Structures are given as structure tokens and as C-alpha cells.
Coordinates of C-alpha atoms in Angstrom, one line a residue:
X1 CA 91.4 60.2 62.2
X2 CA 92.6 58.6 65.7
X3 CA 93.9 61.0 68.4
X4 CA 96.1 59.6 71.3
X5 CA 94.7 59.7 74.7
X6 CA 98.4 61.0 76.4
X7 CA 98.2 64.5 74.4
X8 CA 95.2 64.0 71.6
X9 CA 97.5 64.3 69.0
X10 CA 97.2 62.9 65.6
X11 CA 99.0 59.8 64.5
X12 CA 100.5 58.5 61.8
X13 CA 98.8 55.5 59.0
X14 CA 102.6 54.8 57.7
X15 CA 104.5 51.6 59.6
X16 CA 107.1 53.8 60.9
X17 CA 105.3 56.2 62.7
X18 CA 106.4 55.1 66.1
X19 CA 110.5 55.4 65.2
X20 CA 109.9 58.5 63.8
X21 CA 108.1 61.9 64.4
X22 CA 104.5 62.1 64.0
X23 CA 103.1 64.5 61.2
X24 CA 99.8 66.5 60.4
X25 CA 98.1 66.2 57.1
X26 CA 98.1 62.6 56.8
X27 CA 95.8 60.2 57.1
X28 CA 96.7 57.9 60.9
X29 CA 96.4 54.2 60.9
X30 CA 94.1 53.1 64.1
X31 CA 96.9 50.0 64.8
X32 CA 99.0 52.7 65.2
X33 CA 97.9 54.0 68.5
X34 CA 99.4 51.9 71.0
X35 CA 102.5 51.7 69.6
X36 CA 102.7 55.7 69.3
X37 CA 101.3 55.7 73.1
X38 CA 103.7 53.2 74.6
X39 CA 106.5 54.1 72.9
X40 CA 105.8 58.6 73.7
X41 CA 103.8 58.4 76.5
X42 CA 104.7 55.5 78.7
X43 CA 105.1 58.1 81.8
X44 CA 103.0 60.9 80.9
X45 CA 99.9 61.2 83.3
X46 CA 97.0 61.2 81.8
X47 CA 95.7 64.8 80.6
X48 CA 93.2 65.9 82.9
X49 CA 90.5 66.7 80.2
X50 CA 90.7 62.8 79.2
X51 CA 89.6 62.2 83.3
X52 CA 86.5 64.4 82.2
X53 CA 85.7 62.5 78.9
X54 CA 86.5 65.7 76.7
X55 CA 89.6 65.2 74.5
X56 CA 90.9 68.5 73.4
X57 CA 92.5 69.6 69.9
X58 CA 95.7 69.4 69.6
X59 CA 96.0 72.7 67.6
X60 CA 93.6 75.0 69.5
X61 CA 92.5 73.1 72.8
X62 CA 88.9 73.4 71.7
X63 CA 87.2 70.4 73.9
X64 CA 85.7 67.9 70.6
X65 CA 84.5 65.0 72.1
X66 CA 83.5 62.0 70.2
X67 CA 83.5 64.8 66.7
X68 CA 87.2 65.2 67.0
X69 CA 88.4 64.3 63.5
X70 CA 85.6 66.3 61.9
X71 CA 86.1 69.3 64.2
X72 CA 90.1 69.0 63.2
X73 CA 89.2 68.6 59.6
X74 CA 86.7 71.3 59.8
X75 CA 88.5 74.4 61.4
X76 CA 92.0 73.5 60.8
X77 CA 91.7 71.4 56.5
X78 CA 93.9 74.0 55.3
X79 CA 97.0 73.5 57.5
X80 CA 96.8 69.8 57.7
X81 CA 97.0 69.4 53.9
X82 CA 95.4 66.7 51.5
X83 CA 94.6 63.7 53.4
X84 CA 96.7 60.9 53.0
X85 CA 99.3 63.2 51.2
X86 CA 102.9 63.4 52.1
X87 CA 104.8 66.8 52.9
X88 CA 107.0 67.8 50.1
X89 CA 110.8 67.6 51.3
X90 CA 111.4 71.3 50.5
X91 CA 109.0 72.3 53.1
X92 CA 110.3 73.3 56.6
X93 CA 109.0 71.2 59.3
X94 CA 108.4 72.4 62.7
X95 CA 108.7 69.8 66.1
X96 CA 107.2 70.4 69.2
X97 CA 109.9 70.0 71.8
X98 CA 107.4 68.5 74.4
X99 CA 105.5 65.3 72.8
X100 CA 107.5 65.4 69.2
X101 CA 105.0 66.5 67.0
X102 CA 106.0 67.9 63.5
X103 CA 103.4 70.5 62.0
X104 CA 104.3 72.6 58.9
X105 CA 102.9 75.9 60.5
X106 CA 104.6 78.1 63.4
X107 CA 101.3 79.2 64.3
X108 CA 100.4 76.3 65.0
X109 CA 102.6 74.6 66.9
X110 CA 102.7 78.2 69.3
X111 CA 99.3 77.1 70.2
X112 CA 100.1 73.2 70.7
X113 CA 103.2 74.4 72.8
X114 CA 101.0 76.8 75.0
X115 CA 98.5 73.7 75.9
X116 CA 101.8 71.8 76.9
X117 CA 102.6 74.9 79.0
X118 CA 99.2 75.3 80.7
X119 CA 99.1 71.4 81.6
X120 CA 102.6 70.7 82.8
X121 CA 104.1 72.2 86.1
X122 CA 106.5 74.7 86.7
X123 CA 109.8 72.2 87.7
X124 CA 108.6 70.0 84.4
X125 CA 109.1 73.7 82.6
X126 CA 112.5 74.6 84.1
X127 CA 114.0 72.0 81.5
X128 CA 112.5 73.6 78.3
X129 CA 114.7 76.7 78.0
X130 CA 115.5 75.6 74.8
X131 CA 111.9 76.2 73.5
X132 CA 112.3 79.2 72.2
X133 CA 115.5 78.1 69.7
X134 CA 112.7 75.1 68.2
X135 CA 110.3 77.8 67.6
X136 CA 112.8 79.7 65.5
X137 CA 114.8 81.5 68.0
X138 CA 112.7 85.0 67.8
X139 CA 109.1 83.9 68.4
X140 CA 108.7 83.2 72.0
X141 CA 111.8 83.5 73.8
X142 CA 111.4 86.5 75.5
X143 CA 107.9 85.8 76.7
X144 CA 109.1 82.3 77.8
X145 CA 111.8 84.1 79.9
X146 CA 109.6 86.1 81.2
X147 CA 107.2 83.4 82.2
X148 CA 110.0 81.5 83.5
X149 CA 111.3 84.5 85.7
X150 CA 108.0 85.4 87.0
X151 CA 106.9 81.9 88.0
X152 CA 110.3 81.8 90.0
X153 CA 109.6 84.3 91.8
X154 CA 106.2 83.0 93.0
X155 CA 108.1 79.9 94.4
X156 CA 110.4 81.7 96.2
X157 CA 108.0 84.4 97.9
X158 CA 106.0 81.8 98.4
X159 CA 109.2 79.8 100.0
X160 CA 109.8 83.0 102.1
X161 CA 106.5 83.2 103.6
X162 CA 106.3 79.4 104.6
X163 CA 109.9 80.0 106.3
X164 CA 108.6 83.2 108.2
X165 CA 105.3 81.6 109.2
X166 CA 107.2 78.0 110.6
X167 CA 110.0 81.2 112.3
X168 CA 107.0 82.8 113.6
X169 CA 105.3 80.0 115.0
X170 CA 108.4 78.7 116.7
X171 CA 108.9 81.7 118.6
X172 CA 105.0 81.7 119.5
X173 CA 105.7 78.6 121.3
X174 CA 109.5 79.8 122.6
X175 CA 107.4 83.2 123.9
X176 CA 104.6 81.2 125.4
X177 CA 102.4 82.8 122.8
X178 CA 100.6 79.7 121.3
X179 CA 97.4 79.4 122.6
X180 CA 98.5 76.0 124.7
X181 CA 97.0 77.3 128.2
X182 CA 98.6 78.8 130.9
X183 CA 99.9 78.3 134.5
X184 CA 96.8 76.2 135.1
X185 CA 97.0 73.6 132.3
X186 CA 100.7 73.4 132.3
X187 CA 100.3 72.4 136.7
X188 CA 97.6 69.9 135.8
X189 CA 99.8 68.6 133.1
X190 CA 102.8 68.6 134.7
X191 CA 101.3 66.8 138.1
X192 CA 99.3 64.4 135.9
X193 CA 103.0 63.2 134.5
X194 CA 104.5 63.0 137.8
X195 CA 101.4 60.4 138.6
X196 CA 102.3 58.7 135.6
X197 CA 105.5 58.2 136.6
X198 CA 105.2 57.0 139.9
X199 CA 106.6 60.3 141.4
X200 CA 102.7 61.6 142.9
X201 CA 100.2 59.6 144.8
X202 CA 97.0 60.1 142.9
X203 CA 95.7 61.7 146.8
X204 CA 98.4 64.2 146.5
X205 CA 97.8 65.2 143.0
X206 CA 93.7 66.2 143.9
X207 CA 95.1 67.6 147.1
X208 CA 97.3 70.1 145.6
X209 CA 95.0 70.6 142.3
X210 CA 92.4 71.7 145.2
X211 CA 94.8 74.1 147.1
X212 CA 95.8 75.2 143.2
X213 CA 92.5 76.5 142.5
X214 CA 91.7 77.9 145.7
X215 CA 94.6 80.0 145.7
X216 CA 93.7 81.0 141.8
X217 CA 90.6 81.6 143.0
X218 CA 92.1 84.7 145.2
X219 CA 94.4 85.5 143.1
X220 CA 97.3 84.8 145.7
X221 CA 100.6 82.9 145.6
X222 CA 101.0 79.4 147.4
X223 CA 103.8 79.9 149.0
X224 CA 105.4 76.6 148.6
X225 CA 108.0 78.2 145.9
X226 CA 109.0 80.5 148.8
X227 CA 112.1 80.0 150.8
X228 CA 111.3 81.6 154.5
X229 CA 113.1 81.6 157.6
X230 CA 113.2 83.1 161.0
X231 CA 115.4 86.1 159.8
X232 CA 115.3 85.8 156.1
X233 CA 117.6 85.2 153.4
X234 CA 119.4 89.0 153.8
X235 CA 119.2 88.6 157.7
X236 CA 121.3 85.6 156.8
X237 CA 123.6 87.1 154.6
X238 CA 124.3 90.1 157.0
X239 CA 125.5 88.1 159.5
X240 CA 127.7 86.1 157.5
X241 CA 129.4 88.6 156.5
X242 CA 130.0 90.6 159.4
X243 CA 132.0 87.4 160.5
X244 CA 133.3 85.3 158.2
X245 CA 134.7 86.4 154.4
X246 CA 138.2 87.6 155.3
X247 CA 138.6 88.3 151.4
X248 CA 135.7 90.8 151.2
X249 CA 136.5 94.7 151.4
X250 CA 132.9 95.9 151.9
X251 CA 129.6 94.8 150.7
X252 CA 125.7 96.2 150.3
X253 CA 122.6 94.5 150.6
X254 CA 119.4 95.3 149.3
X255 CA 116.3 95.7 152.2
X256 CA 115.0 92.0 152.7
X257 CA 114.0 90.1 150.2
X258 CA 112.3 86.6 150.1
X259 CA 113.0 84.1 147.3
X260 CA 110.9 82.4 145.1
X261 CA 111.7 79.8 142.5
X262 CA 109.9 78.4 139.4
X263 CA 107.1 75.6 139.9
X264 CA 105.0 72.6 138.1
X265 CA 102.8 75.3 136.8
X266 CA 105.5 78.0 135.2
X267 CA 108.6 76.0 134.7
X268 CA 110.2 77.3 131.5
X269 CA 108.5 80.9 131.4
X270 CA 107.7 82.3 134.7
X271 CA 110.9 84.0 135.7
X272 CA 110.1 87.2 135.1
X273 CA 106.9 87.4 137.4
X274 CA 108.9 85.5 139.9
X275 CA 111.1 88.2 140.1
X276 CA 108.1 90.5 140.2
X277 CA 106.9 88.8 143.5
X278 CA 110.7 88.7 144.9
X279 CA 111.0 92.9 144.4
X280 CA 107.2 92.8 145.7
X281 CA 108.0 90.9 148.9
X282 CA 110.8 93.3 149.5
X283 CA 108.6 96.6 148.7
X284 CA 105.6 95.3 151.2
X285 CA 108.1 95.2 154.0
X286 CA 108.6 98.9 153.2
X287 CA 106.5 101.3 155.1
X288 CA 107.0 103.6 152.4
X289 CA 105.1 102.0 149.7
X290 CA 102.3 100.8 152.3
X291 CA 99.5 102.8 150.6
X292 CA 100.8 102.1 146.6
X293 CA 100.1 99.1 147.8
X294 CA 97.2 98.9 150.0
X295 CA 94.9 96.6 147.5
X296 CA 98.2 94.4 147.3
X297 CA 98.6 93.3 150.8
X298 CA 100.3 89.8 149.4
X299 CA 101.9 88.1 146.8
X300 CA 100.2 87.7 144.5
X301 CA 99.9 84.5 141.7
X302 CA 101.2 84.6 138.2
X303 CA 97.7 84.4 136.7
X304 CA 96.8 87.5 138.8
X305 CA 100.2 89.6 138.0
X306 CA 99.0 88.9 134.2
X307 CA 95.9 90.8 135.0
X308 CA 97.7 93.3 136.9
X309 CA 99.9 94.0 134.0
X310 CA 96.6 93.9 131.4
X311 CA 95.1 96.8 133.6
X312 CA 98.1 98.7 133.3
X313 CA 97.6 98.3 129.6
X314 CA 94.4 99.1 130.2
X315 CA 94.9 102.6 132.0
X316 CA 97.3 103.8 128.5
X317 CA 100.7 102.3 129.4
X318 CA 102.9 101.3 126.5
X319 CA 100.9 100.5 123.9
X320 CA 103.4 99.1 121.6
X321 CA 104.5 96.4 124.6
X322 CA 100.1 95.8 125.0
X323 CA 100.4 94.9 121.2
X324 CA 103.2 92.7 120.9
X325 CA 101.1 90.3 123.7
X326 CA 97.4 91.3 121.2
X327 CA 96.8 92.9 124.6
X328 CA 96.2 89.4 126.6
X329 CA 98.6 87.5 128.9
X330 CA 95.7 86.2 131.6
X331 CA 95.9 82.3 130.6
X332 CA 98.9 82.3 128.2
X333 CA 102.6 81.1 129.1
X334 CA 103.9 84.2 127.9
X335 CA 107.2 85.6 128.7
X336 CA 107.6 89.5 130.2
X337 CA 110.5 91.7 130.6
X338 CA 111.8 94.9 131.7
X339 CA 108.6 97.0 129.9
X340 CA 106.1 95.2 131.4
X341 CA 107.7 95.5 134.9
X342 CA 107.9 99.1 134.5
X343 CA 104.5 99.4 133.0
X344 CA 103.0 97.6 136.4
X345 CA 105.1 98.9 138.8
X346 CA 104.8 102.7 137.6
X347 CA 100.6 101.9 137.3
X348 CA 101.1 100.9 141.2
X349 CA 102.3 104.4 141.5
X350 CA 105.5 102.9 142.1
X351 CA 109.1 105.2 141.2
X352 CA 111.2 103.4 138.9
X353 CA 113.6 103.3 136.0
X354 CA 114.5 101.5 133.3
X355 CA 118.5 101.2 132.1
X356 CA 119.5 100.0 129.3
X357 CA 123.2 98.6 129.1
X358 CA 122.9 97.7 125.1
X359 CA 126.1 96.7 124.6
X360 CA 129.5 95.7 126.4
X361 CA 131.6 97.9 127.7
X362 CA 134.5 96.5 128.4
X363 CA 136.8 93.7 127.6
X364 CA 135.7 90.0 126.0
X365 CA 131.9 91.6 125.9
X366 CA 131.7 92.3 129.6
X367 CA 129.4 95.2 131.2
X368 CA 132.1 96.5 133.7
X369 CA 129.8 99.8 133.5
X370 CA 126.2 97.5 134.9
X371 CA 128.5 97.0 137.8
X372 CA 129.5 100.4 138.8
X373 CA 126.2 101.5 138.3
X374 CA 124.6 98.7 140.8
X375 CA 127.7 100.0 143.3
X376 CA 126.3 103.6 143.1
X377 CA 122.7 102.3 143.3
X378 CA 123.5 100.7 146.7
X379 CA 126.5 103.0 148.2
X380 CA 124.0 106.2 148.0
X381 CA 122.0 104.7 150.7
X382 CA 124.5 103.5 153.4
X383 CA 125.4 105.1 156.3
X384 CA 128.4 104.5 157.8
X385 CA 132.1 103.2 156.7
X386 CA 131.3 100.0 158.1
X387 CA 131.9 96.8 156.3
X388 CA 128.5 95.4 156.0
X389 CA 126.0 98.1 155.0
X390 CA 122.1 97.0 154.8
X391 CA 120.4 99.3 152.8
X392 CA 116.7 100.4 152.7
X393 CA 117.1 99.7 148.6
X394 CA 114.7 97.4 147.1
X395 CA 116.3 94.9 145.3
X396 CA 117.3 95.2 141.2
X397 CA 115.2 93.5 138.5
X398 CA 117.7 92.6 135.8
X399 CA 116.8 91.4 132.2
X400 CA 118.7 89.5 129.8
X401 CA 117.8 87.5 126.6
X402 CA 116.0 84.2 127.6
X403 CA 116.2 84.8 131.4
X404 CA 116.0 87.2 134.2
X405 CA 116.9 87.7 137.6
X406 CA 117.3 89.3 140.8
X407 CA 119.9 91.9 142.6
X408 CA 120.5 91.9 146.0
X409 CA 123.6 93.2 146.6
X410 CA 127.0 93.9 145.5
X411 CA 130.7 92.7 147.0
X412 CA 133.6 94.5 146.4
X413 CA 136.9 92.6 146.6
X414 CA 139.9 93.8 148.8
X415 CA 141.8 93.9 145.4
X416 CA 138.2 96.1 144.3
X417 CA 136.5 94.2 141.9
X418 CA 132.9 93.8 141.9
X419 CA 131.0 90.6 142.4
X420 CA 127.2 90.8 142.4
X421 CA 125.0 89.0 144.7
X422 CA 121.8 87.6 142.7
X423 CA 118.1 85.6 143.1
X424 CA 117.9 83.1 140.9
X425 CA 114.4 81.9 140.2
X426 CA 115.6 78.7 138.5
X427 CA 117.4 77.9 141.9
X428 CA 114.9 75.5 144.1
X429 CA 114.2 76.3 147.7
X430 CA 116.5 73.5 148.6
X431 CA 119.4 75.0 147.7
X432 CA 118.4 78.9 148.6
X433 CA 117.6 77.0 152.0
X434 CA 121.6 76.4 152.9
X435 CA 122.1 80.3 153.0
X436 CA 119.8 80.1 156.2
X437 CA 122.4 77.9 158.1
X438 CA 123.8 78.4 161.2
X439 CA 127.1 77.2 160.1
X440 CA 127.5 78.9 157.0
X441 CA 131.0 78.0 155.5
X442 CA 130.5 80.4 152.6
X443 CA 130.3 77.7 149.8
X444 CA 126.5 78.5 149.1
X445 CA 127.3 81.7 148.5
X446 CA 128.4 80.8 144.8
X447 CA 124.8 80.3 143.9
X448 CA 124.6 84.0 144.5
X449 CA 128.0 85.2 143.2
X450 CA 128.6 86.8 139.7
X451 CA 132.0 88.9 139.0
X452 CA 132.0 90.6 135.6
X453 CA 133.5 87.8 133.5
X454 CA 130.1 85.8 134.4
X455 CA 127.8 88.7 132.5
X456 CA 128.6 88.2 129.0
X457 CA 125.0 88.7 127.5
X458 CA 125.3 91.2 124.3
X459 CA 122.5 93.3 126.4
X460 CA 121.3 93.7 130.3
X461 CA 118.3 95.8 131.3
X462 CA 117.7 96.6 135.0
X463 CA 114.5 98.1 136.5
X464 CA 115.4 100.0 139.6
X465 CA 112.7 101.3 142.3
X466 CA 113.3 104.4 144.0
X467 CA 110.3 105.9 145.8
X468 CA 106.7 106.8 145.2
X469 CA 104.6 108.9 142.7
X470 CA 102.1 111.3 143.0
X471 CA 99.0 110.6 140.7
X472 CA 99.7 113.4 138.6
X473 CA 103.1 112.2 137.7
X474 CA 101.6 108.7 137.2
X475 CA 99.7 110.0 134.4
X476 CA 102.7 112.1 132.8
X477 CA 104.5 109.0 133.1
X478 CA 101.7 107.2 131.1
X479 CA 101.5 109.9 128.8
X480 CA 105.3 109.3 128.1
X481 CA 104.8 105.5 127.7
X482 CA 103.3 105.8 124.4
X483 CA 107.0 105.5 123.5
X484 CA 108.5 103.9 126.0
X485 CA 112.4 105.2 126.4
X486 CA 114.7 104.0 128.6
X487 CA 118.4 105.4 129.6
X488 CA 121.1 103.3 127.7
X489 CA 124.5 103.0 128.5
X490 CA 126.6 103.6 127.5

């Protein structure tokens, strides 16, 4: 008996074979074979037991070698009939919807149809619904569906997870969370580019990679994303006011407050520690918070406010924050918020708050409310109906999706509204350096400015400082952490 090599099914001895379906119990013709092969198999892949050398039955799948016929002869004589016998035309025949192989026994062809199953994939399945109505319509349909329903499942968890693992590592690199270095590598990186490109002498670049890891090495900022001047930016601002801006009712300003702005190293992540160092610069020129801050006596680098914030994670502050991060930001690009400034600035011993204005308050998803409260932050502290009042306050942190800056005052308008006066960490010392002019027209102050209808994040959290603690409230504080609440308006 010949088998084919596409399936190892048994052919036909009779001419016609090829035009018509092949059947078991007769005797096969060997010049049969490549017409049978050609004609049914032309673009099936080869089975994969062939590759091996080990042609299986095509009733059972028991592997039979080179003793195929005899094995099929052997174990399976009483199904296939007398050899070289025809069926009788009263017997129901039974075709397998796969490779078109007629048997006379149901049995039988359930076992040829389950080696068809185990060799072809699951999209080369989907089209055999129709199985179940060859096999007589109550044999195997419900265990086909079954199959069918459970393998689809598989492909679409397993469609699910590969979506949630390509999510997940797209917000690893949004979040700065990816394992692709930190402030160093991205300054290197960044400065090697700029050589590239013609815009850095190759002496500049190993000038300020040397000043870069001298100032890493103490764990202080450079200074060069600073914008100084004689009086300061609030100094500045003061005077300005007292002035010029006929249209302005009354203003506050925060205490004094020096700027810094994003660099080579940080671009694209660091806003929320440069907003640290900008409330920090304000609270070291505040004799009240001299000994919170007696190990901190200046500004410090990113690197070094990323260990500043792991220690308060160290010491028991908000856990849940500590594990979003796996506990590390020292060497990552990582963003921080509102939790983490709270978290370092209450381990300093530092007073301070976190609100939570989670959604708008008033019209076209403005936070009329974020306003009022900034107005009362400030207002409590001056003295004086005047029009200008500089207040001792330390300036605002405020949070928003993606971004975060810095509050320095508030305006309000002769017809009353609000306008808030803000640091901008993505605004380079260039610009912040107009504010410091003698002949201040005004028009720089719309890098600062931001009325109501300019705030239309769907959430704003600010973290406002307001005095010292004692250490046993430090630790209650920590205690609290655990679950870190804030106050939410409304």
C-alpha cells in the first residue's frame, strides 16, 4: 500500500482516483501518488513528522515508518475491507472535510479529523465550523465549539496582555521609568549632539562635562539654569508695580524667589524638581526655616533631590508613592509630583499641605475656586491696604497632568478678577531675564500671567508651605502617610 507524504493517507489503484475522493479498503496504485499529491496537496506544508522520517497512520497517528502498510493492514484489516474490493453502493460513506478522504467508519474518520486538528493552526480551524454537520451533525459539534471558543479566548487574552505590556512600556519611557539613565547620560548625550551638530566646541563640551561632575560630585546645582540679579525677580516685580499697571487693583507677591529653568541634562522631565529648588531658594532666604535646613545650605542638584526624596521613603513616608517609583529615582529620568514634594518637604520638617482641586468648578472646566484659594493664601499675610503687598509667603507648588509649576503671586483686576503670576521652568533664563529691566514696559509680564480661562486642566494640585514642625509631629505626619490624603475641593 502507498501512503502520500502531504497527510499519509492511502490512495487509490483505480485511474480516477485523482478526480475523485480517495477510499479505504482498496488496493492503491504506486503511479497514483503524484497525481493524488499535486492535485490535494499542492499547498499543504509538509507534516512535520515527515521532516523527522516517521510517517504516521492516517487512522490512529501511530508513527510506522518504513512498515506502514503492514501496521495499517495489521491493526486496522477489518475496517479497510477485502483488498482490492469495492464498497458496496448501499454503504454510507464518510469524507473528511480537511484532505477528502472517504472511510466507511465514523470512528474512524473522528480519529483522522483529530490528527488534522492537532497539526493545523487555530486561523486554518476558524473555517471548519462545518465539521461537525460531515461527521453527522451530533458527534462532535459541541466539543468543536467548545474548542473553537476556548482557543479564542487564548488569542484574545493573549492580545490583551501584549496591548497592556506595549501601554505599559510606553508610559515607562513617558514617566522616565525605563532604565535609559538619568540626568547624567541624558547631559552627556545631549552635549555630545550639540558637538555633532556644530553648535559646541569639542573644548566646551569636556569643560562643562568636568564642571558637571564636580558639581554631581557635591551634590549641588550649577547655577547656570538660574536667573539672578541685583534685587531679584520679586524685587523686580515689586517695583513695577508700585509704578506702572494703571489697570491693576491690588496685587500679592510671594517672599523672593529665584528662577530656574530646565537644562541639557533634564529637558523633558525635570520640572517638578525645578520647582523644588525654586520653593527651596525662597525658603533658605527665610530665617524661619534656617535650622530645617541647616544640612541644606544650597540648592541642591536633581540627582541629589532624588536621594533626598529616596530617604524620605526611607524614614516611612508614603509607601504607596515609594512603590509606584520600585523605591529608586537616583539615576532615572523619572517624573515627581505633588506626593513626592510633600513627602520631602514634610521629612525636612517642613509645614505643608496638599490640595486637591479634582475637578472644575466653574464654567468651560475652569478652577475659579484654585484662584480664590491662592488670594486667601497670600491676603492672610499682608499688612496694610496698600497696593502692592510683599508677603513673607513662600511661593505655591502647583501640579497638573504632564507639567508643573510655580506661584508667586496673584493680581486682582480693577474689574476683580484674578490673574495669577507663575515660574515657568520651561521658560529659559533669557526671557525670565527681561523682568529684571530697568525699563520694564509690562509686556514680559505675560510670561507670568494666567487669568482663569488659561487653567483648564481636568485637575490642579498645589503644595503650600506654612511653617515648621516639631519632630514629634514629623513622625505623626509619617505615620499618616501610609495613606497619603490630601484636602480636595471642592
Amino acid at each position: 500500500m502507498l501512503v502520500r507524504e502531504a497527510c499519509g493517507q492511502a490512495l487509490s489503484s483505480e485511474p480516477a482516483a485523482a478526480q475523485r475522493p480517495l477510499q479505504l479498503g482498496r488496493q492503491p496504485r504506486r503511479d497514483e501518488m503524484p497525481r493524488h499529491v499535486e492535485a490535494a496537496h499542492s499547498e499543504r506544508p509538509p507534516r512535520p513528522e515527515l521532516a523527522e522520517g516517521l510517517p504516521r497512520c492516517p487512522l490512529c497517528g501511530e508513527a510506522a515508518g518504513q512498515e506502514l502498510e503492514a501496521h495499517v493492514w495489521a491493526r486496522h484489516g477489518q475496517l479497510l475491507g477485502a483488498p482490492g474490493g469495492d464498497i458496496g453502493n448501499d454503504e454510507q460513506l464518510y469524507e473528511c472535510p480537511m484532505c477528502s478522504l472517504t472511510c466507511t467508519n465514523i470512528q474512524i474518520l473522528e480519529e483522522h479529523v483529530d490528527l488534522h486538528l492537532e497539526e493545523h493552526s487555530f486561523s486554518e480551524v476558524l473555517s471548519l465550523w462545518n465539521v461537525a454537520a460531515w461527521l453527522g451533525g451530533n458527534v462532535r459539534d459541541l466539543e468543536l465549539a467548545q474548542w473553537l471558543q476556548t482557543e479564542e479566548d487564548k488569542r484574545q487574552r493573549s492580545e490583551e496582555e501584549k496591548r497592556e505590556r506595549e501601554e505599559f512600556k510606553k508610559l515607562q519611557r513617558q514617566y522616565g521609568l525605563d532604565n535609559s539613565g538619568g540626568y547624567k547620560q541624558q547631559f552627556l548625550k545631549n552635549m555630545e549632539r550639540e558637538v555633532d551638530r556644530g553648535k559646541m566646541q569639542p573644548f566646551e563640551y569636556h569643560k562643562r562635562k568636568a564642571d558637571m561632575m564636580e558639581c554631581l560630585a557635591f551634590g549641588i546645582d550649577d547655577g547656570k539654569t538660574k536667573t539672578s540679579g541685583k534685587n531679584g525677580i520679586i524685587e523686580a516685580l515689586c517695583k513695577y508695580y508700585q509704578n506702572e499697571n494703571k489697570d491693576v487693583r491690588h496685587v500679592w507677591l510671594s517672599a523672593g524667589v529665584d528662577h530656574f529653568h530646565s537644562s541639557l541634562g533634564d529637558r523633558g522631565w525635570g520640572c517638578g524638581y525645578r520647582n523644588f529648588q525654586m520653593l527651596l531658594s525662597s525658603l533658605l532666604q527665610n530665617s524661619l526655616y534656617n535650622d530645617c535646613l541647616r544640612d541644606t545650605t544650597s540648592i541642591p542638584s536633581i540627582p541629589k533631590i532624588q536621594s533626598m526624596i529616596e530617604d524620605a521613603w526611607r524614614e516611612g513616608f508614603d509607601p504607596h508613592g515609594a512603590s509606584h517609583f520600585n523605591n529608586r529615582l537616583h539615576g532615572s529620568k523619572a517624573w515627581i509630583g505633588a506626593c513626592e514634594i510633600y513627602s520631602l518637604l514634610t521629612n525636612l520638617r517642613i509645614k505643608c499641605q496638599i490640595i486637591d482641586f479634582h475637578k472644575p468648578t466653574g464654567p468651560t472646566g475652569t478652577h475659579p475656586r484654585l484662584f480664590e484659594w491662592i488670594l486667601r493664601y497670600y491676603s492672610s499675610d499682608s499688612e496694610g491696604g496698600g497696593k502692592v503687598a510683599c508677603t513673607s509667603k513662600p511661593p505655591i507648588y502647583l501640579q497638573h497632568q504632564g507639567h508643573s509649576r510655580t506661584i508667586v503671586g496673584i493680581e486682582e483686576k480693577k474689574n476683580r478678577t484674578l490673574c495669577l503670576l507663575l515660574f515657568d521652568p520651561g521658560c529659559p533664563s533669557q526671557e525670565m531675564q527681561k523682568l529684571l529691566k530697568q525699563n520694564n514696559d509690562g509686556t514680559s509680564l505675560k510670561l507670568l500671567r494666567k487669568f482663569v480661562g488659561s487653567l483648564k486642566e481636568k485637575q490642579y494640585q498645589i503644595v503650600a508651605v506654612d511653617g515648621v514642625l516639631s519632630l514629634e509631629e514629623k513622625i505623626a505626619r509619617c505615620h499618616a502617610s501610609q495613606v497619603l490624603t490630601s484636602e480636595k475641593i471642592p
